[in-house]
mmCIF file of C-alpha atoms in Angstrom:
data_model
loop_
_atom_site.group_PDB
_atom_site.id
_atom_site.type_symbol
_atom_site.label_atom_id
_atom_site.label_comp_id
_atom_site.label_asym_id
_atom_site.label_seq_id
_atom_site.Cartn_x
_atom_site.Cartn_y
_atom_site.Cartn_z
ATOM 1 C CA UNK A 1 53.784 10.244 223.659
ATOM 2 C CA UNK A 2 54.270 12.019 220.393
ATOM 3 C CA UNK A 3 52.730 15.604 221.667
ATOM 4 C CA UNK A 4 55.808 17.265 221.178
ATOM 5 C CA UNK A 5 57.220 19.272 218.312
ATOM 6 C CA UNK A 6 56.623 17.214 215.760
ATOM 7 C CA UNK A 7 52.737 17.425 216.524
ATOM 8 C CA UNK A 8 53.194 21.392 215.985
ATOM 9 C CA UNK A 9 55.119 21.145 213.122
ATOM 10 C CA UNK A 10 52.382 19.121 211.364
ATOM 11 C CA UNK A 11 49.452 21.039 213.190
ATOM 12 C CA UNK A 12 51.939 24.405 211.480
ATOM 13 C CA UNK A 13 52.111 22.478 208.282
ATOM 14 C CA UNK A 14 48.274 22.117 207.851
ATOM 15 C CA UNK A 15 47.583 25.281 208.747
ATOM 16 C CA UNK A 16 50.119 26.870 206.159
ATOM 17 C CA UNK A 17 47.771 24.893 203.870
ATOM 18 C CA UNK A 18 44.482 26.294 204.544
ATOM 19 C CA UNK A 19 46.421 29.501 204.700
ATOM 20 C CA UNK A 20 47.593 28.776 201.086
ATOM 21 C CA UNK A 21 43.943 26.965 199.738
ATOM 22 C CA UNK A 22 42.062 30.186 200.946
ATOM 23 C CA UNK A 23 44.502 32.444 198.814
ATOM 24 C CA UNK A 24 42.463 30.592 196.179
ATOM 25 C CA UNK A 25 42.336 27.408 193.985
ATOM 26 C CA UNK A 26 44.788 28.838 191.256
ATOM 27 C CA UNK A 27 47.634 29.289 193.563
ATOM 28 C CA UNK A 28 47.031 26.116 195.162
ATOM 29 C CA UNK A 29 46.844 23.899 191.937
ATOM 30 C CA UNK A 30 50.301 25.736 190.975
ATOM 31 C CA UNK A 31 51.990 25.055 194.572
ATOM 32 C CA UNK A 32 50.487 21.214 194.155
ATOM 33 C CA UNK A 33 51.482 20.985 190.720
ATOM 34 C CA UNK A 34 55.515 21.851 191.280
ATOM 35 C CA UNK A 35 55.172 19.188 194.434
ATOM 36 C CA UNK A 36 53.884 16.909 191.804
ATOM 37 C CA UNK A 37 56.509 17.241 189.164
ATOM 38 C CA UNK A 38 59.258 17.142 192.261
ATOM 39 C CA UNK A 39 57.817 14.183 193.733
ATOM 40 C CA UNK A 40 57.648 12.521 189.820
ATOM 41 C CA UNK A 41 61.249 13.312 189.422
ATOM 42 C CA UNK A 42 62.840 12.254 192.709
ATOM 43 C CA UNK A 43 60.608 8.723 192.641
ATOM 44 C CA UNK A 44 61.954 8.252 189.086
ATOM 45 C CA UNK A 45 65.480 8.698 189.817
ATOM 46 C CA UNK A 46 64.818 6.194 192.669
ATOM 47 C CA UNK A 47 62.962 3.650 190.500
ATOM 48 C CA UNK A 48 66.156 4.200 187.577
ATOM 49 C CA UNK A 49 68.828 3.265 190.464
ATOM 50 C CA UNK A 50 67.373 0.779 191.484
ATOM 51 C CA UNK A 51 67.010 -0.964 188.625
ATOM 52 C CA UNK A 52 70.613 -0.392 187.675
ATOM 53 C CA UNK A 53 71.313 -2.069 191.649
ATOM 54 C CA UNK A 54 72.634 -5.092 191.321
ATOM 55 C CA UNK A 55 69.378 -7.404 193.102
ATOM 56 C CA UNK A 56 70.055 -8.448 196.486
ATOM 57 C CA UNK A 57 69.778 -11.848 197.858
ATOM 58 C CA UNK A 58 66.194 -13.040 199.080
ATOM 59 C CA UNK A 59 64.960 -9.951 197.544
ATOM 60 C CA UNK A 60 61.429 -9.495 197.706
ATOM 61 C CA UNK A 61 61.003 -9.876 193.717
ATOM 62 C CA UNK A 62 61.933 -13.149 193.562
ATOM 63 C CA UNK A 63 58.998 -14.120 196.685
ATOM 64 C CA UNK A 64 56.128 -16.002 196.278
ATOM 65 C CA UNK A 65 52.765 -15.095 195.353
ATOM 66 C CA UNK A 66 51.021 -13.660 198.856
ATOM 67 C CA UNK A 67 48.000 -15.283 200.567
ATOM 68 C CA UNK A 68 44.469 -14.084 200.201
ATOM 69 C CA UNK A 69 44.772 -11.945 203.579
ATOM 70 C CA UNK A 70 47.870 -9.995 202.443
ATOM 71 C CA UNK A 71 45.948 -9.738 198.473
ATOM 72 C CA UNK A 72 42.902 -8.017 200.246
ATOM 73 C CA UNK A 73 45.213 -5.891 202.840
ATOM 74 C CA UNK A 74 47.433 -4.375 199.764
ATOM 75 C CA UNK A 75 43.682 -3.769 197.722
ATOM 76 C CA UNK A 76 42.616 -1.818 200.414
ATOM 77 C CA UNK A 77 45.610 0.300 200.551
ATOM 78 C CA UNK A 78 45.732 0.546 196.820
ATOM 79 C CA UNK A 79 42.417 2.350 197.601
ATOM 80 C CA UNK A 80 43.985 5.110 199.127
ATOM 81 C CA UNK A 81 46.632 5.440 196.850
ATOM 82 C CA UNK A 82 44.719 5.298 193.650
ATOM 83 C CA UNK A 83 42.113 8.188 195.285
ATOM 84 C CA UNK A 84 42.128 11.268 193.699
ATOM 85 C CA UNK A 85 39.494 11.543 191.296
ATOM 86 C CA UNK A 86 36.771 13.017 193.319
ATOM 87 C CA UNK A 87 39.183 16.009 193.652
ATOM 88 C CA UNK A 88 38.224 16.663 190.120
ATOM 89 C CA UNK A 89 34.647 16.446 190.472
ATOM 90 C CA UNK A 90 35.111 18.561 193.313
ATOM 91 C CA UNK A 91 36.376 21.041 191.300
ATOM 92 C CA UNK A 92 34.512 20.551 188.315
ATOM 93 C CA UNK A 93 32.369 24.045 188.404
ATOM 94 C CA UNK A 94 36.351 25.845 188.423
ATOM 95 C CA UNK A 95 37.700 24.340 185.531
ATOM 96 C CA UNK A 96 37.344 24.489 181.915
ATOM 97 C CA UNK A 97 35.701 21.920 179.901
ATOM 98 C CA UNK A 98 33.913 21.371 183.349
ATOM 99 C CA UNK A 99 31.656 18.334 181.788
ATOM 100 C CA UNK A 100 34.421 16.768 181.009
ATOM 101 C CA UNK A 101 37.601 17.407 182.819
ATOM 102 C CA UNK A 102 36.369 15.528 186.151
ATOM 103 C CA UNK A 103 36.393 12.410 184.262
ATOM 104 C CA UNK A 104 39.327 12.738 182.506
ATOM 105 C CA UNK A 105 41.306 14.178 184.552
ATOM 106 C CA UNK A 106 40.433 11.166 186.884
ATOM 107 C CA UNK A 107 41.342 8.510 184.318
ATOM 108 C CA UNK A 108 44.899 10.197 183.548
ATOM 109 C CA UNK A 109 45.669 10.277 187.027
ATOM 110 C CA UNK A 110 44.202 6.796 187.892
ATOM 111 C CA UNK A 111 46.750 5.828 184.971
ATOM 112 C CA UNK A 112 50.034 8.091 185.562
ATOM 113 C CA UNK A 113 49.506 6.657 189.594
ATOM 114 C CA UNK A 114 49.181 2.932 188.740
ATOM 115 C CA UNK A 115 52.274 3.720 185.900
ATOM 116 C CA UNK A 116 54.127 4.929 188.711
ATOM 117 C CA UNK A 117 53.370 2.439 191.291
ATOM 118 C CA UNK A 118 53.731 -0.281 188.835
ATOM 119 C CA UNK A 119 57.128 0.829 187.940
ATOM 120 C CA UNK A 120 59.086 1.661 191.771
ATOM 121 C CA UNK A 121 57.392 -1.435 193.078
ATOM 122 C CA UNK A 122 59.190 -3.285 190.797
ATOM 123 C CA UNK A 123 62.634 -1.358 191.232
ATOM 124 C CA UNK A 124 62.432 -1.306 195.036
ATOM 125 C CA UNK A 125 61.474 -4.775 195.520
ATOM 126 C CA UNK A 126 64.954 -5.663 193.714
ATOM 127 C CA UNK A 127 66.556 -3.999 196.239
ATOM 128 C CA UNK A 128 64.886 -4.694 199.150
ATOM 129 C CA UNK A 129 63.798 -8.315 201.047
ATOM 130 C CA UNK A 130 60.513 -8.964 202.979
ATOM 131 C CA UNK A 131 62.271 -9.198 205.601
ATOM 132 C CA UNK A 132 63.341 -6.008 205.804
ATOM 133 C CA UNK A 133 60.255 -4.284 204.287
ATOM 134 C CA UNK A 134 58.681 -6.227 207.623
ATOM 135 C CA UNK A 135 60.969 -4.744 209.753
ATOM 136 C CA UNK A 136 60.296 -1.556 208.345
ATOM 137 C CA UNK A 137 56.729 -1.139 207.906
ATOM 138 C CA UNK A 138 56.345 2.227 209.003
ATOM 139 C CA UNK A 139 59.928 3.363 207.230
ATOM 140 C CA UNK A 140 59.646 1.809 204.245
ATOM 141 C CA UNK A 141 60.917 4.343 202.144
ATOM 142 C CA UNK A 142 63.822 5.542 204.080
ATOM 143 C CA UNK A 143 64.860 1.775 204.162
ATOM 144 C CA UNK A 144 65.208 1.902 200.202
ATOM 145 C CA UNK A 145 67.206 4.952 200.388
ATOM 146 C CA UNK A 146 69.430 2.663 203.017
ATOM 147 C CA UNK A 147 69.335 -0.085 200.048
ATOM 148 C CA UNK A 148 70.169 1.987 197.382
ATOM 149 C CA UNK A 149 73.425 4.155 198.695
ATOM 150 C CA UNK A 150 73.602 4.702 202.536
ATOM 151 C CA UNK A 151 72.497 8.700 204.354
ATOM 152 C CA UNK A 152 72.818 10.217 200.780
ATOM 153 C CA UNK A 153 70.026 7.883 198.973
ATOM 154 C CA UNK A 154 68.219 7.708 202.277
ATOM 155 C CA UNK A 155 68.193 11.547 202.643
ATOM 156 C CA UNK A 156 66.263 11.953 198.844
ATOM 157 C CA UNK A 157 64.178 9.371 199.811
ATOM 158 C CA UNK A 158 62.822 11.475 202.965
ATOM 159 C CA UNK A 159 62.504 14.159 200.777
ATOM 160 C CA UNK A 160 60.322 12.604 198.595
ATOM 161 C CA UNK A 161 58.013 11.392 200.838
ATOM 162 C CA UNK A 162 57.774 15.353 202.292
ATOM 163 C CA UNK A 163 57.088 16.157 199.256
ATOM 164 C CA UNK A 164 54.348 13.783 198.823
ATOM 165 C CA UNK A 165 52.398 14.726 202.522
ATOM 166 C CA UNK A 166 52.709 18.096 201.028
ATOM 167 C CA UNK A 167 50.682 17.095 198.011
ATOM 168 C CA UNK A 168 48.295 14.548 199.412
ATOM 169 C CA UNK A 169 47.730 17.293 202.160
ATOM 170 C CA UNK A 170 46.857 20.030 199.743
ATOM 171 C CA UNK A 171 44.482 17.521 197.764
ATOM 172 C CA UNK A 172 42.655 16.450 201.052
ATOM 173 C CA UNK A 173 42.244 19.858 201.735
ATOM 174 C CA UNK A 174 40.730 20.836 197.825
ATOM 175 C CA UNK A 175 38.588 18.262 197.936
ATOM 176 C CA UNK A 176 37.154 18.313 201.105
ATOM 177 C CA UNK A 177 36.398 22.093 201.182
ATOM 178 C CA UNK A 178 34.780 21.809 197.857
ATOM 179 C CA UNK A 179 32.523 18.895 198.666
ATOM 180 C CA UNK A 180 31.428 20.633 202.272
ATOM 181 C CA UNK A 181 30.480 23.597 200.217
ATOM 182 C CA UNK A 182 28.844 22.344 197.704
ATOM 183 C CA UNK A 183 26.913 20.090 200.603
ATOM 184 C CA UNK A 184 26.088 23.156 202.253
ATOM 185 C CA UNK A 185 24.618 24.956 199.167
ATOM 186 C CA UNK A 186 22.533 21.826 198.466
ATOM 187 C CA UNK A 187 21.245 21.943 201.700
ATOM 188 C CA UNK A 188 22.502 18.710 203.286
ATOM 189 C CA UNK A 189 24.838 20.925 205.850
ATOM 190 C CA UNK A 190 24.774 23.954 207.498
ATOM 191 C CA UNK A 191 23.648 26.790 204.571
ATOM 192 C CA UNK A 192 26.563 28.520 206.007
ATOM 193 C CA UNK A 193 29.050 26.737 204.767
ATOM 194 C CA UNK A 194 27.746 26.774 200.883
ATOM 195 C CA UNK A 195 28.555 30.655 200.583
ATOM 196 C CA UNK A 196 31.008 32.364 199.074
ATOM 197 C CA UNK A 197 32.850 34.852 199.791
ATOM 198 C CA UNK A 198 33.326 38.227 198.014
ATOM 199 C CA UNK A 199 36.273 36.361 196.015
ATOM 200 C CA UNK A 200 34.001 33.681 194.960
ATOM 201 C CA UNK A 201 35.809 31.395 197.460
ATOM 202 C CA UNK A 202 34.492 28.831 199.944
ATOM 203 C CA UNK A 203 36.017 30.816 202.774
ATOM 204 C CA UNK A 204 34.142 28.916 205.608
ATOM 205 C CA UNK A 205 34.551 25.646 204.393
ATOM 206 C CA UNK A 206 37.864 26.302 204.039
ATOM 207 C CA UNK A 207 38.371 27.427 207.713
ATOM 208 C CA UNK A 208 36.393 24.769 209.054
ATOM 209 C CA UNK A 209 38.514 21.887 207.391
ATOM 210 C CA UNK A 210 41.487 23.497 208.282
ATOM 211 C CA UNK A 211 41.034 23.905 211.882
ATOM 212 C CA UNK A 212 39.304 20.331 211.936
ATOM 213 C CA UNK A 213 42.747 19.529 210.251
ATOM 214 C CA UNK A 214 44.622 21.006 212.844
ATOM 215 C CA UNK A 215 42.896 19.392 215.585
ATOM 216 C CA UNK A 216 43.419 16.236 214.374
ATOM 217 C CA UNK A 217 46.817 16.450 213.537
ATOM 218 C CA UNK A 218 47.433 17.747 216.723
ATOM 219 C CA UNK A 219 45.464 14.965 218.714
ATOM 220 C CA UNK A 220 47.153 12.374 216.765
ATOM 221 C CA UNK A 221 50.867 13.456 218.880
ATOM 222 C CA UNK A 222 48.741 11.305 221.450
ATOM 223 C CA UNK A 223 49.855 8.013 220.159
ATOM 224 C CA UNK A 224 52.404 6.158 221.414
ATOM 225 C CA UNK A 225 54.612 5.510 218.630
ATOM 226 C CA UNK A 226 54.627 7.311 214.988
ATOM 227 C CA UNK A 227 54.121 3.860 213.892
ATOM 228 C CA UNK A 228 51.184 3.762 215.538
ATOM 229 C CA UNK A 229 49.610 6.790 214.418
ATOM 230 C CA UNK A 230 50.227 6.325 210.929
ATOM 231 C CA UNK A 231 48.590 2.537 210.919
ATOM 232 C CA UNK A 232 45.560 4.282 212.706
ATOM 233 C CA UNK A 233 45.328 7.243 209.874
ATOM 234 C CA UNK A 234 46.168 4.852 206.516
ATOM 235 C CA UNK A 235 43.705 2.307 207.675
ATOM 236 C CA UNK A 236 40.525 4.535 208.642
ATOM 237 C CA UNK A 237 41.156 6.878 205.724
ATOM 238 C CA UNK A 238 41.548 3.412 203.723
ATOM 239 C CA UNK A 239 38.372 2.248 205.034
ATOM 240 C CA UNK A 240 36.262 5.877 204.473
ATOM 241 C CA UNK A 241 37.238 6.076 201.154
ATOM 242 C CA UNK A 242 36.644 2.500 199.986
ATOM 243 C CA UNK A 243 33.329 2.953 201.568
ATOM 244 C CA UNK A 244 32.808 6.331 199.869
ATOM 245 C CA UNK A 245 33.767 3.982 196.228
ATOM 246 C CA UNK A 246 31.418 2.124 197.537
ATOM 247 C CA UNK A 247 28.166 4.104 197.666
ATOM 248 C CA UNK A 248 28.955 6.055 194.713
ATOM 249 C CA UNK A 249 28.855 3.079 193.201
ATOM 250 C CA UNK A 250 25.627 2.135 194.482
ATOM 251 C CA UNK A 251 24.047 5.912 193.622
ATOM 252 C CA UNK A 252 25.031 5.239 189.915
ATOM 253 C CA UNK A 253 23.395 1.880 189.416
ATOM 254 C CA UNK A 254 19.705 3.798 190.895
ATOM 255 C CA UNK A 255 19.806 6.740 188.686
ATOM 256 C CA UNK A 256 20.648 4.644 185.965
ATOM 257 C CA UNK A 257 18.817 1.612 186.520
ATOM 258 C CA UNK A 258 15.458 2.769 184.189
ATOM 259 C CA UNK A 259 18.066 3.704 181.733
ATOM 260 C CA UNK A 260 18.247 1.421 179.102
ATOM 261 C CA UNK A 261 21.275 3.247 177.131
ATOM 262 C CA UNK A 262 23.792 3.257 180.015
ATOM 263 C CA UNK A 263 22.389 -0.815 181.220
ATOM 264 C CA UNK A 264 26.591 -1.460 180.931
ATOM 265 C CA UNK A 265 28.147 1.500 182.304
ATOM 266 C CA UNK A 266 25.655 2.718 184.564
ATOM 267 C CA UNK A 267 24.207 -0.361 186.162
ATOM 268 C CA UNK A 268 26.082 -3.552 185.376
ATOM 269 C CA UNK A 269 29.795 -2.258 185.925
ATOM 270 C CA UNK A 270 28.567 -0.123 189.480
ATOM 271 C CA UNK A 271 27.106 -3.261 190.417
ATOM 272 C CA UNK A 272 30.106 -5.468 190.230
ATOM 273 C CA UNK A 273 32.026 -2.418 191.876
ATOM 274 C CA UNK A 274 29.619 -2.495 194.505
ATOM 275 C CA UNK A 275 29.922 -5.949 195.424
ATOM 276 C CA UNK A 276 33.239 -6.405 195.039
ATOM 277 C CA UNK A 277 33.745 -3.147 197.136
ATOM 278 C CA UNK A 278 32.036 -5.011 200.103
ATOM 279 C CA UNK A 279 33.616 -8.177 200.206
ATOM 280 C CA UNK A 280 36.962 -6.667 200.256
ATOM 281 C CA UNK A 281 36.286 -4.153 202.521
ATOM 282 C CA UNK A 282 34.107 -7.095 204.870
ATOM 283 C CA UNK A 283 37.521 -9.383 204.803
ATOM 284 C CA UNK A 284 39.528 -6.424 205.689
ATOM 285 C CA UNK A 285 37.651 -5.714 208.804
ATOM 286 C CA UNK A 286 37.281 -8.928 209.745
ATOM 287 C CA UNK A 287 41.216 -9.579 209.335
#
């Protein structure tokens, strides 16, 4: 059982969060953008030594292609780790240019994530074997820092993926107090939680995701293993939002479906996303 200190140490962490988000959105974005930059850096160092590594035998580089099951698995997680541009629509009514920085700012980070992804994939599987990305499945990252140098590379390594649930925690947390107030003022939820606050901030929405984020966090020091929590939480947030791609997908092909200007955009490319959406997320569940 995991409900120990490292449960309230992440049940702390979230709450330091919400503590942080309700200050307001400009702090926040400045907090998340430093993590960003840090995270950037320390994953480019990583992805420039490896490359100068000399490759190691059976490394996972030089491995065949995978088979349909493992294709679909890594799609599904590439779900999750391409997410982000809803936080932008989210915020939309905050920004500048707000008719047009939701979609650009998603494209630009759809792009700078795949860049990055593209690029330590390639580094790290030079250095590591599937073999030992099997054995560490729930480690991976810490097993590159092994790869690369021994407790020094490995220690940079744990860094950066702090640095990165610091990030991805602060986004969550944008995002879904935005959306629930926004929800609320439009009627769909509780009225309550579509107020503001005398600072023009979301305050309820805010506390309610945070202490929903606490709870969680804390209930999820009831799994056995780390291991297993973390399979539990990647999968079923992998899942949500694939199925959240999904029926946005499906909402722009019927508002745009009489519109004979946006047949392309706004019908024919949802539509493939739509379908596409469901038979990978179908096989996954299945599998």
């Amino acid at each position: 059982m995991l409900l120990d200190v490292r449960s309230l140490v992440g049940t702390g962490w979230v709450f330091a969060a919400g503590l942080l988000l309700y200050s307001g959105l400009r702090p926040t974005s400045r907090v998340t953008n430093v993590l960003l930059v840090a995270e950037l850096a320390i994953l480019a160092l990583g992805a420039v030594a490896a490359f100068m590594h000399l490759p190691v035998a059976n490394a996972a580089a030089a491995a065949g292609f995978p088979g349909g099951a493992a294709l679909v698995g890594a799609m599904v997680i590439g779900i999750w780790m391409l997410d982000g541009w809803e936080v932008s629509a989210s915020t939309a009514e905050e920004a500048q240019a707000a008719t047009q920085a939701p979609g650009l700012s998603g494209i630009a980070g759809l792009l700078l994530s795949a860049a990055v992804l593209w690029l330590c994939m390639i580094g790290f599987m030079r250095v590591g074997t599937l073999a030992g990305f099997a054995a560490h499945e729930g480690d991976a990252m810490a097993y590159i820092g092994l790869q690369l140098g021994g407790d020094v590379w490995r220690a940079v390594i744990a860094a950066t993926v702090l640095v990165s649930l610091a990030a991805s925690l602060q986004t969550t947390l944008v995002y879904l107090t935005r959306s629930f107030f926004t929800m609320g003022r439009d009627g769909v939820l509780p009225l309550g939680l579509g107020t503001l606050d005398r600072r023009d901030q979301p305050a309820r929405a805010v506390g309610l995701m945070t202490a929903a984020g606490m709870a969680f966090t804390l209930a999820s020091g009831l799994s056995p293993t780390i291991r297993a929590a973390f399979d539990f939480i990647l999968n079923g947030t992998s899942m949500f939002l694939g199925i959240l791609f999904l029926l946005s997908a499906a909402a722009a092909v019927r508002i745009f479906a009489l519109d004979a200007t946006r047949r392309l955009t706004g019908v024919v490319l949802p539509a493939f996303g739509t379908l596409a959406l469901i038979v990978i997320l179908a096989f996954s569940f299945v599998q």
